[in-house]
Each structure stands twice: as C-alpha cells, then as structure tokens.
Short mmCIF file of N, CA and C in Angstrom, two decimals:
data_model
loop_
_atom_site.label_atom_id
_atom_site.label_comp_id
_atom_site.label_asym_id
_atom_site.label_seq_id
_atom_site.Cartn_x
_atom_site.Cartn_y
_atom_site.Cartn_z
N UNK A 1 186.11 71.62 86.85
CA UNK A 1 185.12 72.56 86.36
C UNK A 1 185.21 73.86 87.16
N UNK A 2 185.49 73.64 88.41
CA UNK A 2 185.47 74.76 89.17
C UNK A 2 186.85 76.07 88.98
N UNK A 3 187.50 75.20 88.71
CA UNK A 3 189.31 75.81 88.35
C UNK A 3 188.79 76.51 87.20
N UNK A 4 188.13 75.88 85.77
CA UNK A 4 187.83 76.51 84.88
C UNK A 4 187.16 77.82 85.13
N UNK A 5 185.80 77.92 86.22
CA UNK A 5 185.08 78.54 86.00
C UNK A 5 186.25 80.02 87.15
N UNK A 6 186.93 79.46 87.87
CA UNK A 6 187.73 80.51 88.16
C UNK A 6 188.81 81.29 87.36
N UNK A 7 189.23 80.64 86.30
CA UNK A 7 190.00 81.34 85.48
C UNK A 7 189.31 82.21 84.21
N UNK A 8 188.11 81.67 84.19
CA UNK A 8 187.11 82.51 83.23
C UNK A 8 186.84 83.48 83.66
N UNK A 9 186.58 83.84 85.20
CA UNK A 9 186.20 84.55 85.75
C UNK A 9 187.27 85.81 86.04
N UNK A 10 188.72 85.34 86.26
CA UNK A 10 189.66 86.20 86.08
C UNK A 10 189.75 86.66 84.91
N UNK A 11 189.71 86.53 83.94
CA UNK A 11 189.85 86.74 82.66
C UNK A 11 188.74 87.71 82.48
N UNK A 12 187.93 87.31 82.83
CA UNK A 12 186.69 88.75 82.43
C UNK A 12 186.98 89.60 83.48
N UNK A 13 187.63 89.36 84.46
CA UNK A 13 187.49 90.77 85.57
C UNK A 13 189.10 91.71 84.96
N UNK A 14 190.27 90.97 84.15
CA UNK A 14 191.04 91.69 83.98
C UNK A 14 190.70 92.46 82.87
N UNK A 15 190.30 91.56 81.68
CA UNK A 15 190.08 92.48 80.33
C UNK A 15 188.61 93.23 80.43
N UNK A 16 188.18 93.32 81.58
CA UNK A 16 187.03 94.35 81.23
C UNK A 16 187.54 95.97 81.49
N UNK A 17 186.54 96.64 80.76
CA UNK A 17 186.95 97.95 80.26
C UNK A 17 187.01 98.60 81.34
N UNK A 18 186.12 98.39 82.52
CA UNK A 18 185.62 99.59 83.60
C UNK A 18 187.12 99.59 84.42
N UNK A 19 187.97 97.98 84.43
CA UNK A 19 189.17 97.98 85.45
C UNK A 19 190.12 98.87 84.53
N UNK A 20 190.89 99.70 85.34
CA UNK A 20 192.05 100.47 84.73
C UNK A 20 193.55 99.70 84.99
N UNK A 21 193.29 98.37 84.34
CA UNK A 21 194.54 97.70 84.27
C UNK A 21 195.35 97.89 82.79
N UNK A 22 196.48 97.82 82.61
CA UNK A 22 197.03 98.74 81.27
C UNK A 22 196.96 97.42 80.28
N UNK A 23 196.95 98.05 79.01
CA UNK A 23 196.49 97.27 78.31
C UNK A 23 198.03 96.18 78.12
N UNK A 24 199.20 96.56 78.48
CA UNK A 24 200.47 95.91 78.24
C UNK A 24 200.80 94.87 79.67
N UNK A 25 200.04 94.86 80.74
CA UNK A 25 200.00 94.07 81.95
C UNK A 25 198.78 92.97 81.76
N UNK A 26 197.75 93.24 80.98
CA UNK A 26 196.76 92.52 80.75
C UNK A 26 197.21 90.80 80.49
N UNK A 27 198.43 91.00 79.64
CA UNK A 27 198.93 89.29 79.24
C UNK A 27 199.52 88.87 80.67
N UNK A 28 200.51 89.75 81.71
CA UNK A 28 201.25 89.18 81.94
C UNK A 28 200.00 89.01 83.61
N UNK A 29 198.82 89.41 83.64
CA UNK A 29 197.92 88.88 84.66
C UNK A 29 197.31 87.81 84.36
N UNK A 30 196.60 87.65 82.55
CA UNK A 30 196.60 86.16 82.60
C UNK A 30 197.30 85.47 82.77
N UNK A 31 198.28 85.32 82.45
CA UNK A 31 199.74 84.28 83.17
C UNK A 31 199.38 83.92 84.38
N UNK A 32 199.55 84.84 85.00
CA UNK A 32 199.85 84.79 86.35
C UNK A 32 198.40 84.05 87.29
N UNK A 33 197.40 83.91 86.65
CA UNK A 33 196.13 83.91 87.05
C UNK A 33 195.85 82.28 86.82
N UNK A 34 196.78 82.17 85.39
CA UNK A 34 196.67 80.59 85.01
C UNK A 34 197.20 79.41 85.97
N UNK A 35 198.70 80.56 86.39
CA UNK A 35 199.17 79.69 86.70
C UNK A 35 199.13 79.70 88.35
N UNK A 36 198.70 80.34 89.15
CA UNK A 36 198.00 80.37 90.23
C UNK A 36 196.85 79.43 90.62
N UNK A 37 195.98 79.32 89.55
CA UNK A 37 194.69 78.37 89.56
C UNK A 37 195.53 76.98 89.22
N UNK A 38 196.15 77.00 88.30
CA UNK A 38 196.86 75.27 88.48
C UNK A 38 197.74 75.21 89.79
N UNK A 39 198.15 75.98 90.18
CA UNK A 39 199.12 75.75 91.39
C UNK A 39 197.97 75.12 92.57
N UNK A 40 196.46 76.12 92.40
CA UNK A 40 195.90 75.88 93.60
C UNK A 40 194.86 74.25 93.67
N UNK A 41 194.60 74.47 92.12
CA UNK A 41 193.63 72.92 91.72
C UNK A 41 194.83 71.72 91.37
N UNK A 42 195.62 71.89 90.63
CA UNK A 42 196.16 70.73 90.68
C UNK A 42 197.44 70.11 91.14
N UNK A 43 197.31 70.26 92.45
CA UNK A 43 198.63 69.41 93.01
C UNK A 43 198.49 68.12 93.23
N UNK A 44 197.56 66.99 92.47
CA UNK A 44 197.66 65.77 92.05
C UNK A 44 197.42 65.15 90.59
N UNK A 45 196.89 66.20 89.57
CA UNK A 45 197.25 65.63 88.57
C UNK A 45 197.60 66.48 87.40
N UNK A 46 197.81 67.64 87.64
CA UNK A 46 198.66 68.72 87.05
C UNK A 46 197.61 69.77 86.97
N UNK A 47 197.31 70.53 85.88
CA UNK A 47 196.77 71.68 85.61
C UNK A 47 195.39 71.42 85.06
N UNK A 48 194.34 71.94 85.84
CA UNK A 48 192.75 71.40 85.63
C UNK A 48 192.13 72.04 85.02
N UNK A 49 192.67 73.00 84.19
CA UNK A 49 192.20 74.18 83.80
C UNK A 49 191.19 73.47 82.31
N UNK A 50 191.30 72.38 81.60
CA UNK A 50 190.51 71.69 81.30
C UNK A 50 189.61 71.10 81.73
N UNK A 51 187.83 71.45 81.21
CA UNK A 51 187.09 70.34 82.01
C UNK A 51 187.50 68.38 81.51
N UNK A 52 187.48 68.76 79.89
CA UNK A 52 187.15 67.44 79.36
C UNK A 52 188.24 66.79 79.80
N UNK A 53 189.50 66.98 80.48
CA UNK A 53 191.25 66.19 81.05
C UNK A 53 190.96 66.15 82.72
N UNK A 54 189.92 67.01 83.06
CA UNK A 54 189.88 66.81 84.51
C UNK A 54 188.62 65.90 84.94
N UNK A 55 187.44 66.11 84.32
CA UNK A 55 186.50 65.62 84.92
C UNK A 55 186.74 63.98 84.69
N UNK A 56 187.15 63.19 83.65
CA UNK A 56 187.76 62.27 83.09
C UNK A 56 188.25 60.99 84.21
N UNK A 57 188.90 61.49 84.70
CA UNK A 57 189.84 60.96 85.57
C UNK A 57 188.87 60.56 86.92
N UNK A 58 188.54 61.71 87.16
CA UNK A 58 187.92 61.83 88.38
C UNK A 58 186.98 61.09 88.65
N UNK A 59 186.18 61.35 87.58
CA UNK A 59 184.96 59.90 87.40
C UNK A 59 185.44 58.41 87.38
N UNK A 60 186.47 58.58 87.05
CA UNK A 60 187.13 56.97 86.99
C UNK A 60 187.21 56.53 88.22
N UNK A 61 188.36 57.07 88.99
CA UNK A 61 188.28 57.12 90.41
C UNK A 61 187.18 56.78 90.99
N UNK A 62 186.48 57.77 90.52
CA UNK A 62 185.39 57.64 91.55
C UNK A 62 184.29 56.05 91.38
N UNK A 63 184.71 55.98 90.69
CA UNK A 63 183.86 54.88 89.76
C UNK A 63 184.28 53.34 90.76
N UNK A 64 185.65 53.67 90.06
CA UNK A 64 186.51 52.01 90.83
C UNK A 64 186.59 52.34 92.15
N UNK A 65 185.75 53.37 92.99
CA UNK A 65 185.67 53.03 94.86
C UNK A 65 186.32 54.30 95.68
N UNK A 66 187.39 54.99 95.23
CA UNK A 66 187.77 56.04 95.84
C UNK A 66 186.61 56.69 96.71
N UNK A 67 185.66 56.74 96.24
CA UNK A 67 184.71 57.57 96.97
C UNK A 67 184.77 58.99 96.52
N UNK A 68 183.93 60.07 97.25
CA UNK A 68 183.37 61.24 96.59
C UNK A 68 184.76 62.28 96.72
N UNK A 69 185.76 61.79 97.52
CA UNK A 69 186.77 62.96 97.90
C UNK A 69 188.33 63.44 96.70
N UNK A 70 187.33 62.45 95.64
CA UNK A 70 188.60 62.91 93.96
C UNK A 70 187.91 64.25 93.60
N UNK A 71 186.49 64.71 94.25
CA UNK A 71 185.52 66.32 93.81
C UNK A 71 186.22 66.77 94.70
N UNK A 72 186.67 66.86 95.91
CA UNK A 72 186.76 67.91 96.86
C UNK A 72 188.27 68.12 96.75
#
C-alpha cells in the first residue's frame, strides 16, 4: 500500500502543471519512478505496486506465524 501510495504521489508531482517538466519527458519519469519504487519495495516478491497482489500474501504470512516483519 505504501509503494502504491508513493507512486501516486510521483505521478501527481510530475504531471502537475505548476512543475516545468516537458511534456515529452513526462512518460519517460513515470518509467523511471515505477521502476525505482519496485526496485525499492519489492526485492522479495517482485513489484508491489499493486495493493490487491501485495497485501494478499502478506496477510498470509502473517497469518501462518511469520510475525509482523512481512509489513516492514
């Protein structure tokens, strides 16, 4: 959820009007933004940029005993 809410958040800070980012770099910062946030959230079960594929799992885990550290 948190990965999500960071890539939403890039996304509104690039395509808003007030930043003077060009309108032809705009795609290639979401890219880059996507794939930065999966690089940084998922280096155990790929790209979290989904809540309903991430939270999923995690609860499972957490469920069968892992304990609270599948959130952190």
């Amino acid at each position: 959820i948190i990965a999500t809410a960071v890539f939403c958040f890039l996304i509104a800070h690039i395509t808003d009007k007030k930043n003077s980012y060009p309108q032809w770099l705009q795609p290639l910062l979401i890219g880059l933004s996507f794939v930065a946030v999966g690089a940084a959230f998922g280096f155990n079960c790929g790209y979290p940029c989904n809540p309903a594929r991430d939270f999923g799992p995690r609860l499972f885990t957490f469920i069968i005993g892992y304990g609270g550290e599948v959130f952190s």
